[in-house]
PDB file of N, CA and C in Angstrom:
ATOM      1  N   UNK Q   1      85.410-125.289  57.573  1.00  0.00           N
ATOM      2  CA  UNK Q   1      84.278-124.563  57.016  1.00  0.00           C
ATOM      3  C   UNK Q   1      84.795-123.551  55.999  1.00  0.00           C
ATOM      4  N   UNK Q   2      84.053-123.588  54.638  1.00  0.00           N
ATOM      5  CA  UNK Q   2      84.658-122.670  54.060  1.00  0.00           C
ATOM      6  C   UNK Q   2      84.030-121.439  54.149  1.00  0.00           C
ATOM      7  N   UNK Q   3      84.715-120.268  53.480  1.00  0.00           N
ATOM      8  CA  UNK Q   3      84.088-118.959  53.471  1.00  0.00           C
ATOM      9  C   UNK Q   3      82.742-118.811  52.164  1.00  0.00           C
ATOM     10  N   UNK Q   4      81.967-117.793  53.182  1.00  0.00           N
ATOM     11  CA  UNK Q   4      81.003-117.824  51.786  1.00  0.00           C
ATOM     12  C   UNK Q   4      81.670-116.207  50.890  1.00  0.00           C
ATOM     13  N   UNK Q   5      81.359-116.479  49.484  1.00  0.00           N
ATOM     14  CA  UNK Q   5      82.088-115.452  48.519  1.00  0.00           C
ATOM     15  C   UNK Q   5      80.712-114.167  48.784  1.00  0.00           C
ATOM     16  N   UNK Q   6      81.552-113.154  48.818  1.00  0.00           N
ATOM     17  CA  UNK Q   6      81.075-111.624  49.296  1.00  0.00           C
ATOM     18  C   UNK Q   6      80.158-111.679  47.589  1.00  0.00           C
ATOM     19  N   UNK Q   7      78.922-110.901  48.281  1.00  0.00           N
ATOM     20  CA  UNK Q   7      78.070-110.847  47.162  1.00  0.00           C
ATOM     21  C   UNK Q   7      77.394-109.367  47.092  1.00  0.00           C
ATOM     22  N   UNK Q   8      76.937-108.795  45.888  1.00  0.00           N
ATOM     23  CA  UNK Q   8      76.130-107.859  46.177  1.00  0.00           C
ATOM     24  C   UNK Q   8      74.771-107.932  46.017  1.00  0.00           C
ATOM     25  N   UNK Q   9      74.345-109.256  45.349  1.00  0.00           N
ATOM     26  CA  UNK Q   9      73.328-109.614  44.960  1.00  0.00           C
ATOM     27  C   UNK Q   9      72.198-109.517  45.799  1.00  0.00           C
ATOM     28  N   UNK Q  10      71.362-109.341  45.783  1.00  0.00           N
ATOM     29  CA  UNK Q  10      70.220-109.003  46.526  1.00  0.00           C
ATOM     30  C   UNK Q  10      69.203-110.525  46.747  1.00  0.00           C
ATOM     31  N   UNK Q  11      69.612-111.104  45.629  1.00  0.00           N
ATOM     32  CA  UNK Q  11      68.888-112.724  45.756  1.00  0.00           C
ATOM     33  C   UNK Q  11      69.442-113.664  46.979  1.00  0.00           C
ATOM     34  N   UNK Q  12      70.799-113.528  47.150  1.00  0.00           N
ATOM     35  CA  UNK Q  12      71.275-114.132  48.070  1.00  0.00           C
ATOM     36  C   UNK Q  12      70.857-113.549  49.589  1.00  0.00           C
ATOM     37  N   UNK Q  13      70.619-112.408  50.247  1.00  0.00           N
ATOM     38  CA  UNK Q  13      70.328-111.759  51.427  1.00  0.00           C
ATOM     39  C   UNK Q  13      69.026-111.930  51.528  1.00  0.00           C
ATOM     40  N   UNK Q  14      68.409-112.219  50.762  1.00  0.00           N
ATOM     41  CA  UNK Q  14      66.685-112.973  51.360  1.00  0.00           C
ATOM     42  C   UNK Q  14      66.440-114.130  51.335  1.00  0.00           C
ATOM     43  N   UNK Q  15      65.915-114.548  52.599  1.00  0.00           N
ATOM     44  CA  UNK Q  15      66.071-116.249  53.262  1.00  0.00           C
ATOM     45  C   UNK Q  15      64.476-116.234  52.499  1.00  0.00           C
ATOM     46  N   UNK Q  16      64.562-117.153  51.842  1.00  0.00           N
ATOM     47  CA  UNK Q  16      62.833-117.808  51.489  1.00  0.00           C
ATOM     48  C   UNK Q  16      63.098-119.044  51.842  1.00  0.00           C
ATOM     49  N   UNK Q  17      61.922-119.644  51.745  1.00  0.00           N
ATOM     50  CA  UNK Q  17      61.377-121.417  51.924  1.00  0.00           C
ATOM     51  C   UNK Q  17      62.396-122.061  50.880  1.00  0.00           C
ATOM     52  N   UNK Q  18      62.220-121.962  50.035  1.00  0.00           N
ATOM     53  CA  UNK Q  18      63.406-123.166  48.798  1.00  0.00           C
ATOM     54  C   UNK Q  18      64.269-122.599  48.059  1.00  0.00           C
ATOM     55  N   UNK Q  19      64.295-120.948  48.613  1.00  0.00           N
ATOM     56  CA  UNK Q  19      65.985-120.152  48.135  1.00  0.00           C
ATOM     57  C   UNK Q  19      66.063-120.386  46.462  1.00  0.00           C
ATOM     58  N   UNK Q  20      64.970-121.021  45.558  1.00  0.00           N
ATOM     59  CA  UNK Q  20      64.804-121.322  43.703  1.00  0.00           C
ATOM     60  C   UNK Q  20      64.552-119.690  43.379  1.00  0.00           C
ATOM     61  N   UNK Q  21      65.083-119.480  42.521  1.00  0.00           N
ATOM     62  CA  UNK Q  21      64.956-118.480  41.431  1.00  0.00           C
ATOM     63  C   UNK Q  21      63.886-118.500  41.561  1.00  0.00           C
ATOM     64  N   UNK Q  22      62.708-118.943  40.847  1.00  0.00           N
ATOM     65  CA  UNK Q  22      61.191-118.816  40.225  1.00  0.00           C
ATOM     66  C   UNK Q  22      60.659-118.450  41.858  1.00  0.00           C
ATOM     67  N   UNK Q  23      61.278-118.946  43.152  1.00  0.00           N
ATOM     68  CA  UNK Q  23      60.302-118.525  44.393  1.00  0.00           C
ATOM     69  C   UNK Q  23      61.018-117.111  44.914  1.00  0.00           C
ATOM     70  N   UNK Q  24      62.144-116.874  44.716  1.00  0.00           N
ATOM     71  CA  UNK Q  24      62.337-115.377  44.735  1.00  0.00           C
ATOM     72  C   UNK Q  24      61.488-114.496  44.232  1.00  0.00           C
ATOM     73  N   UNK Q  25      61.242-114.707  42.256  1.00  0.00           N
ATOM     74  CA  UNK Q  25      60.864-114.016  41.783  1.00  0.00           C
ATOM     75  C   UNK Q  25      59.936-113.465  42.336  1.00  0.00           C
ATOM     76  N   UNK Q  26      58.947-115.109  42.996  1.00  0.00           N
ATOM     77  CA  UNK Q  26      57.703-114.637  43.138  1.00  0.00           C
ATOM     78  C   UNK Q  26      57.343-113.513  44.429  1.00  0.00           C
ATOM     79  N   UNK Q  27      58.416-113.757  45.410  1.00  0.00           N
ATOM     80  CA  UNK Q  27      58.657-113.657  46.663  1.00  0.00           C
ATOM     81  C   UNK Q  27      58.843-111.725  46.032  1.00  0.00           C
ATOM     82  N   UNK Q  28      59.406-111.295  45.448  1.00  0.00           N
ATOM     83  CA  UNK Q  28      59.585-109.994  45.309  1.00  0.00           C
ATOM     84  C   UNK Q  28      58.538-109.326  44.431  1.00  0.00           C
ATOM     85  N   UNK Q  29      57.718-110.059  43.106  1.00  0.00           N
ATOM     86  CA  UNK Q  29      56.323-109.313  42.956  1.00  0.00           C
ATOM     87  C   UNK Q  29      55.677-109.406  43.841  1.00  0.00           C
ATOM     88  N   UNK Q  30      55.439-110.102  44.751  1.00  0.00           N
ATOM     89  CA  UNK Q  30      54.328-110.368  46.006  1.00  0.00           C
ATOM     90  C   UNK Q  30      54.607-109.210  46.763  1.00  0.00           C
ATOM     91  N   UNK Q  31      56.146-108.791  47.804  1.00  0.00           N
ATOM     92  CA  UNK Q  31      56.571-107.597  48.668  1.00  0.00           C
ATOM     93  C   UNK Q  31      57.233-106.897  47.662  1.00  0.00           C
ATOM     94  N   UNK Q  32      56.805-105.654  46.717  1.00  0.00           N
ATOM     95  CA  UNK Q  32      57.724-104.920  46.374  1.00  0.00           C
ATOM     96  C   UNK Q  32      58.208-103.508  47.432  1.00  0.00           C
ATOM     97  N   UNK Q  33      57.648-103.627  48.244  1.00  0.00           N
ATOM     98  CA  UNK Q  33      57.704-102.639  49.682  1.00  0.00           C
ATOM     99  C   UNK Q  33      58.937-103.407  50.233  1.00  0.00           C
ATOM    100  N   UNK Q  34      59.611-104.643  50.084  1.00  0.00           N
ATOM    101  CA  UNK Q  34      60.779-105.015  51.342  1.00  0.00           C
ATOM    102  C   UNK Q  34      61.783-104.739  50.129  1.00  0.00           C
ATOM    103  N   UNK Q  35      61.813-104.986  48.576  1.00  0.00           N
ATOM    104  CA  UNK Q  35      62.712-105.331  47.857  1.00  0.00           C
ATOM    105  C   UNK Q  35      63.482-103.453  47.563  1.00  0.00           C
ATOM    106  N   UNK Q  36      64.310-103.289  47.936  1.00  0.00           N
ATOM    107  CA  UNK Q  36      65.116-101.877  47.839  1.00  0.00           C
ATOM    108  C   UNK Q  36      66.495-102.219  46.867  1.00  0.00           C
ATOM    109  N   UNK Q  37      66.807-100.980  46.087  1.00  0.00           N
ATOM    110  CA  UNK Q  37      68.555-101.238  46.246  1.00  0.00           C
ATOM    111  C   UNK Q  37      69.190-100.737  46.959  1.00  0.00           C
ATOM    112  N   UNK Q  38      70.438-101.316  47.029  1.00  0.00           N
ATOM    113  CA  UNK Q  38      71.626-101.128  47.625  1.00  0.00           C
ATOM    114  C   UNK Q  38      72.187 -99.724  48.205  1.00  0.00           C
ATOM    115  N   UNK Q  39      72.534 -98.996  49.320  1.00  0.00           N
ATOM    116  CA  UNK Q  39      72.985 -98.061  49.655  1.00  0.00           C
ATOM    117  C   UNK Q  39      74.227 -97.718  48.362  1.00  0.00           C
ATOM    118  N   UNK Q  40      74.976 -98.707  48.006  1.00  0.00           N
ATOM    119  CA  UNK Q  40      75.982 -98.926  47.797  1.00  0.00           C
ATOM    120  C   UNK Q  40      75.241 -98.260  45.994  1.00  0.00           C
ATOM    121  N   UNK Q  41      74.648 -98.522  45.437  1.00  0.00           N
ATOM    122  CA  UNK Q  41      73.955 -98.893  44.074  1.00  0.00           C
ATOM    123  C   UNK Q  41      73.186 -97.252  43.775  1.00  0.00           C
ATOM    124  N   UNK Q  42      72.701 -97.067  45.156  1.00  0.00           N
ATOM    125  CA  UNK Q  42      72.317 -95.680  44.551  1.00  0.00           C
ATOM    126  C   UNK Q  42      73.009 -94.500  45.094  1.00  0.00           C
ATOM    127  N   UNK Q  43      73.841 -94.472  45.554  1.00  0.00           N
ATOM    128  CA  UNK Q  43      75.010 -93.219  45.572  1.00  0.00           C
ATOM    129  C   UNK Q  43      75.785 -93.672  44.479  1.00  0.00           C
ATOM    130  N   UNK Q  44      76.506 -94.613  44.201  1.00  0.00           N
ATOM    131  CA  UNK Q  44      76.791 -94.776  42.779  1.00  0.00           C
ATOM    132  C   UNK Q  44      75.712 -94.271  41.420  1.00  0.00           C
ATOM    133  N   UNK Q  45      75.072 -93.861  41.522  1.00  0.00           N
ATOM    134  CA  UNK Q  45      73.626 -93.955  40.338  1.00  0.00           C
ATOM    135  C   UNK Q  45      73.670 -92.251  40.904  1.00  0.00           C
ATOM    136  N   UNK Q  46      73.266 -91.795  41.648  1.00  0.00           N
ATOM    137  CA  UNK Q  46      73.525 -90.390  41.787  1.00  0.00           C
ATOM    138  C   UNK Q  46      74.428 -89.636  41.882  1.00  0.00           C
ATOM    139  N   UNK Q  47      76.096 -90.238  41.622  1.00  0.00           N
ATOM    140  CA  UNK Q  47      77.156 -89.640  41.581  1.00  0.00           C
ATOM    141  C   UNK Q  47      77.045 -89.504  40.134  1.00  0.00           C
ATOM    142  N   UNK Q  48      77.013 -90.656  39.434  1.00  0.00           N
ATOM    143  CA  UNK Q  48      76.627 -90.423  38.086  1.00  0.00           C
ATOM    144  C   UNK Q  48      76.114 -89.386  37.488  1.00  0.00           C
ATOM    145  N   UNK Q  49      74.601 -89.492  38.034  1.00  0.00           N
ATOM    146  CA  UNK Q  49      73.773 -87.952  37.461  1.00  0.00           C
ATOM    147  C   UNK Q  49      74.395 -87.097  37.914  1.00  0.00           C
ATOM    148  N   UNK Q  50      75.483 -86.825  38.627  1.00  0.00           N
ATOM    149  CA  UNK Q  50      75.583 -85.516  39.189  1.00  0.00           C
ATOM    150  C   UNK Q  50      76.833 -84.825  37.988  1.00  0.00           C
ATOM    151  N   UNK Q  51      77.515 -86.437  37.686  1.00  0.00           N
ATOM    152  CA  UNK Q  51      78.819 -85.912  36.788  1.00  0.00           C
ATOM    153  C   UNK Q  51      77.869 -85.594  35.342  1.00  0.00           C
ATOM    154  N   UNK Q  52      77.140 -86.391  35.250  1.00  0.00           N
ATOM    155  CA  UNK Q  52      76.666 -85.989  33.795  1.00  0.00           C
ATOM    156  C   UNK Q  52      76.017 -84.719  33.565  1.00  0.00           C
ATOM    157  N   UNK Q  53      74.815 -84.482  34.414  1.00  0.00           N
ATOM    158  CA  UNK Q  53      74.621 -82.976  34.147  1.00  0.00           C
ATOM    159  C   UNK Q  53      75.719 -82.010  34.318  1.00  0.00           C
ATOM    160  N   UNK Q  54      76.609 -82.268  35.048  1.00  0.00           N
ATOM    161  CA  UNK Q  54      77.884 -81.010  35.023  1.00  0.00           C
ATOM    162  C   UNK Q  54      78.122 -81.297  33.747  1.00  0.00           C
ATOM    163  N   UNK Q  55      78.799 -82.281  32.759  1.00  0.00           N
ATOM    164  CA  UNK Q  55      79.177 -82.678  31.756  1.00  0.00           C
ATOM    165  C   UNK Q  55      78.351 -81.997  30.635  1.00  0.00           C
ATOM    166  N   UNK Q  56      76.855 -81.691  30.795  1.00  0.00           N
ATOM    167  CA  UNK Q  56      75.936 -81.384  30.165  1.00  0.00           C
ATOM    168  C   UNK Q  56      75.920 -80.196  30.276  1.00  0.00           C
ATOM    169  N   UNK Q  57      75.930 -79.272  31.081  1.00  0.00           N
ATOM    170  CA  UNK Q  57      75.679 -77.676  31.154  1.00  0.00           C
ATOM    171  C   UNK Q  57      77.245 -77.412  30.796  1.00  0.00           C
ATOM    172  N   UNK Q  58      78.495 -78.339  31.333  1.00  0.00           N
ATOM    173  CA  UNK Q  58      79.932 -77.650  30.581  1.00  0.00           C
ATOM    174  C   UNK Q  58      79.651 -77.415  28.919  1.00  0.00           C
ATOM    175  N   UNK Q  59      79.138 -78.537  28.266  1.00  0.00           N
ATOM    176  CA  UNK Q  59      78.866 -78.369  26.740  1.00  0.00           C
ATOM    177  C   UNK Q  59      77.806 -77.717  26.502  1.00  0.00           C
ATOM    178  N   UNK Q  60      77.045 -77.191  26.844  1.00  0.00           N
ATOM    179  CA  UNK Q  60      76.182 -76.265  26.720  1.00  0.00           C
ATOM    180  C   UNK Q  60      76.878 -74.966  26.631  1.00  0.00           C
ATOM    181  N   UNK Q  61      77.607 -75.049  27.659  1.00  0.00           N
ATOM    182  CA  UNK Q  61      78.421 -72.835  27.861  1.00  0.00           C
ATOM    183  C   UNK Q  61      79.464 -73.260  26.762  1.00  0.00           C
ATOM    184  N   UNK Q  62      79.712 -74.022  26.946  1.00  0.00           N
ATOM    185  CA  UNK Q  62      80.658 -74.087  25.758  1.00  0.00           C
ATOM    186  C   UNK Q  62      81.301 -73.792  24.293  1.00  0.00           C
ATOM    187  N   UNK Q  63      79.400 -74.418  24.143  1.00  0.00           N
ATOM    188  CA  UNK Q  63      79.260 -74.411  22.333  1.00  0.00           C
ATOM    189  C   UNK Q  63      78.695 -72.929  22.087  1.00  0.00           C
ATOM    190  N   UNK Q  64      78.753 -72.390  20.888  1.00  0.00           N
ATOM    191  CA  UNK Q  64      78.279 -71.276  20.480  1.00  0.00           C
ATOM    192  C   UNK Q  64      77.035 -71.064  20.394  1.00  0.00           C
ATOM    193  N   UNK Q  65      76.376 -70.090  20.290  1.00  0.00           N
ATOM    194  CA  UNK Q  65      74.915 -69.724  19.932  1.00  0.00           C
ATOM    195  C   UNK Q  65      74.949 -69.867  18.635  1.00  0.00           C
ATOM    196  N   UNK Q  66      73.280 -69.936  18.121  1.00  0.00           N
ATOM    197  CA  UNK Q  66      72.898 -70.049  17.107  1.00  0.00           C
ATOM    198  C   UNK Q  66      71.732 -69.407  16.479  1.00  0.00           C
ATOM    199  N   UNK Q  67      71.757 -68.704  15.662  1.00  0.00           N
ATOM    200  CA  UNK Q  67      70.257 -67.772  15.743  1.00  0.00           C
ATOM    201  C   UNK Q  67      69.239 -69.214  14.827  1.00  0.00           C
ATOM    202  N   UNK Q  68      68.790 -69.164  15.402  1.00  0.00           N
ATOM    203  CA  UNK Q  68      67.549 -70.524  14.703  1.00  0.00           C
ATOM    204  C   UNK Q  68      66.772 -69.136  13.304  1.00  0.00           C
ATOM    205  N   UNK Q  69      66.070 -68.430  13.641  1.00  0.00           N
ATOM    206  CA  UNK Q  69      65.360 -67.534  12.594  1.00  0.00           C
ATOM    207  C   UNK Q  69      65.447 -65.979  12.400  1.00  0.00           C
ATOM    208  N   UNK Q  70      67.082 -65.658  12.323  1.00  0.00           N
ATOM    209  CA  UNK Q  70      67.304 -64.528  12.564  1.00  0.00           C
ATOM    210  C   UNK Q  70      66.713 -63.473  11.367  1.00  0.00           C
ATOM    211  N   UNK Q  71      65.914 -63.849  10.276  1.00  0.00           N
ATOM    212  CA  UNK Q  71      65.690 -62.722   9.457  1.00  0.00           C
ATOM    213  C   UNK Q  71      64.137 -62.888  10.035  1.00  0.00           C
ATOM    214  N   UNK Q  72      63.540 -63.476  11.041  1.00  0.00           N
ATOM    215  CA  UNK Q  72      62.071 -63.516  11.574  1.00  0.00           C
ATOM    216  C   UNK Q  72      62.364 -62.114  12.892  1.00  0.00           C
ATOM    217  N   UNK Q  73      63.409 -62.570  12.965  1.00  0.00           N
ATOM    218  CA  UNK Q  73      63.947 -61.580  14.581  1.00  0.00           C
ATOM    219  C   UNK Q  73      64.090 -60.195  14.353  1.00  0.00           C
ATOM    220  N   UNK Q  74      64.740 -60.026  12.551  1.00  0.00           N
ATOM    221  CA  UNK Q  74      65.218 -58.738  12.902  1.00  0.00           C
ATOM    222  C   UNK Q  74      63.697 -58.013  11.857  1.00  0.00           C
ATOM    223  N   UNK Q  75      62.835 -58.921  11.844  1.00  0.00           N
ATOM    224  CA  UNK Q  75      61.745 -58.307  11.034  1.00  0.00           C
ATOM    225  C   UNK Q  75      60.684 -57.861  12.265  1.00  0.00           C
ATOM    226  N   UNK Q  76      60.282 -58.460  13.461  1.00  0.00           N
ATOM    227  CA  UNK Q  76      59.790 -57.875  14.720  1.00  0.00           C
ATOM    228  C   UNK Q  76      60.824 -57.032  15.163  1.00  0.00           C
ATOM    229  N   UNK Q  77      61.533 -56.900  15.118  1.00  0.00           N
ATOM    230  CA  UNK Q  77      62.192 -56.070  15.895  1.00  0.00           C
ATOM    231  C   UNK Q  77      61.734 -54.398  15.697  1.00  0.00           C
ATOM    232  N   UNK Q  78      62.144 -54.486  13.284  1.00  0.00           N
ATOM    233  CA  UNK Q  78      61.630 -53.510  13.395  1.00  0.00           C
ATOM    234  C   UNK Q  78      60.087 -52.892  13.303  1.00  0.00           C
ATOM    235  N   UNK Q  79      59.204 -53.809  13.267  1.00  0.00           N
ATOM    236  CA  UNK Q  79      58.128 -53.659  13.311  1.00  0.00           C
ATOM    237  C   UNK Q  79      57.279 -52.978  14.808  1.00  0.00           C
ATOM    238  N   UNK Q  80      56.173 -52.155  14.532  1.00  0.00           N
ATOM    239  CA  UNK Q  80      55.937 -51.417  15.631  1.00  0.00           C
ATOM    240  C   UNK Q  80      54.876 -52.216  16.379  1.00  0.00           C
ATOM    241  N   UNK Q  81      54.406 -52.224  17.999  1.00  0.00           N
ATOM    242  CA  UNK Q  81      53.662 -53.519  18.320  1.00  0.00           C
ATOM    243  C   UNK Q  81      52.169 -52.912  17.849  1.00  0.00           C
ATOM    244  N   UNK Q  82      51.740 -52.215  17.420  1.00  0.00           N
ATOM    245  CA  UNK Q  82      50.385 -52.238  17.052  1.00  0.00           C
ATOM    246  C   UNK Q  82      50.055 -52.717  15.479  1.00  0.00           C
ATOM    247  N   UNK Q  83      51.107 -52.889  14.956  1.00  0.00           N
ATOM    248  CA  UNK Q  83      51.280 -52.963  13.014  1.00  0.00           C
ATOM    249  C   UNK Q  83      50.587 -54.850  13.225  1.00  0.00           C
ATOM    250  N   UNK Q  84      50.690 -55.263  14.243  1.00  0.00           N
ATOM    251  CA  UNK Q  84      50.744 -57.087  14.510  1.00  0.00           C
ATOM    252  C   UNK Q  84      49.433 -56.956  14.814  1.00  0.00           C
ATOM    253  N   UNK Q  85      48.398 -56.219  15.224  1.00  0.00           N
ATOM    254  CA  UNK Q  85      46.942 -56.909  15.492  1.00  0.00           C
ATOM    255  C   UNK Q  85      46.291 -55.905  14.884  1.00  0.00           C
ATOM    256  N   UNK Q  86      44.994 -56.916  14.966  1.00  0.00           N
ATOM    257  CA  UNK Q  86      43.893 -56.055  14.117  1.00  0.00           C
ATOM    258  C   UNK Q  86      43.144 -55.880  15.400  1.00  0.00           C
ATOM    259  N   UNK Q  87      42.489 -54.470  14.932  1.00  0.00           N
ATOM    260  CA  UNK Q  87      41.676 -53.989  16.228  1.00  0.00           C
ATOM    261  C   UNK Q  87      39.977 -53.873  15.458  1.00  0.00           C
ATOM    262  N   UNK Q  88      39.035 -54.743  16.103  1.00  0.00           N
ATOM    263  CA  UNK Q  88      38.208 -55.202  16.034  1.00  0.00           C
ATOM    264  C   UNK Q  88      36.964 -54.493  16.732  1.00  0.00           C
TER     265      UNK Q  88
END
């Protein structure tokens, strides 16, 4: 008897009637409540996000500031807060 080859596939671990592609398919729009991934698939997938946002806030502290409209900034600044509305 030979060995069967280690799989991660998810098509192979569900027994249907004629085991065809096209009756899987159908077999998993019909139960999308049994069809899950892998323990294995999503701690991999959330180790991920975990390195990338670190990766993401490191380049964030990283890079320098930037004043986007600094002659808008230093014109409120010196402006007094009643000079900005009209009183009605």
């Amino acid at each position: 008897m030979t060995r069967r080859k280690k799989t991660r596939s998810l098509a192979d671990k569900v027994q249907i009637r004629t085991g065809r592609r096209k009756d899987y398919k159908k077999w998993r729009h019909e139960n999308p409540d049994q069809v899950t991934s892998s323990t294995r698939y999503t701690q991999k997938k959330r180790q991920q996000r975990k390195i990338q946002a670190a990766r993401k806030l490191a380049r964030q502290e990283a890079g320098e500031g930037i004043a986007i409209h600094p002659e808008q900034a230093t014109e409120q600044a010196t402006e007094s807060p009643d000079q900005g509305r009209s009183e009605s």
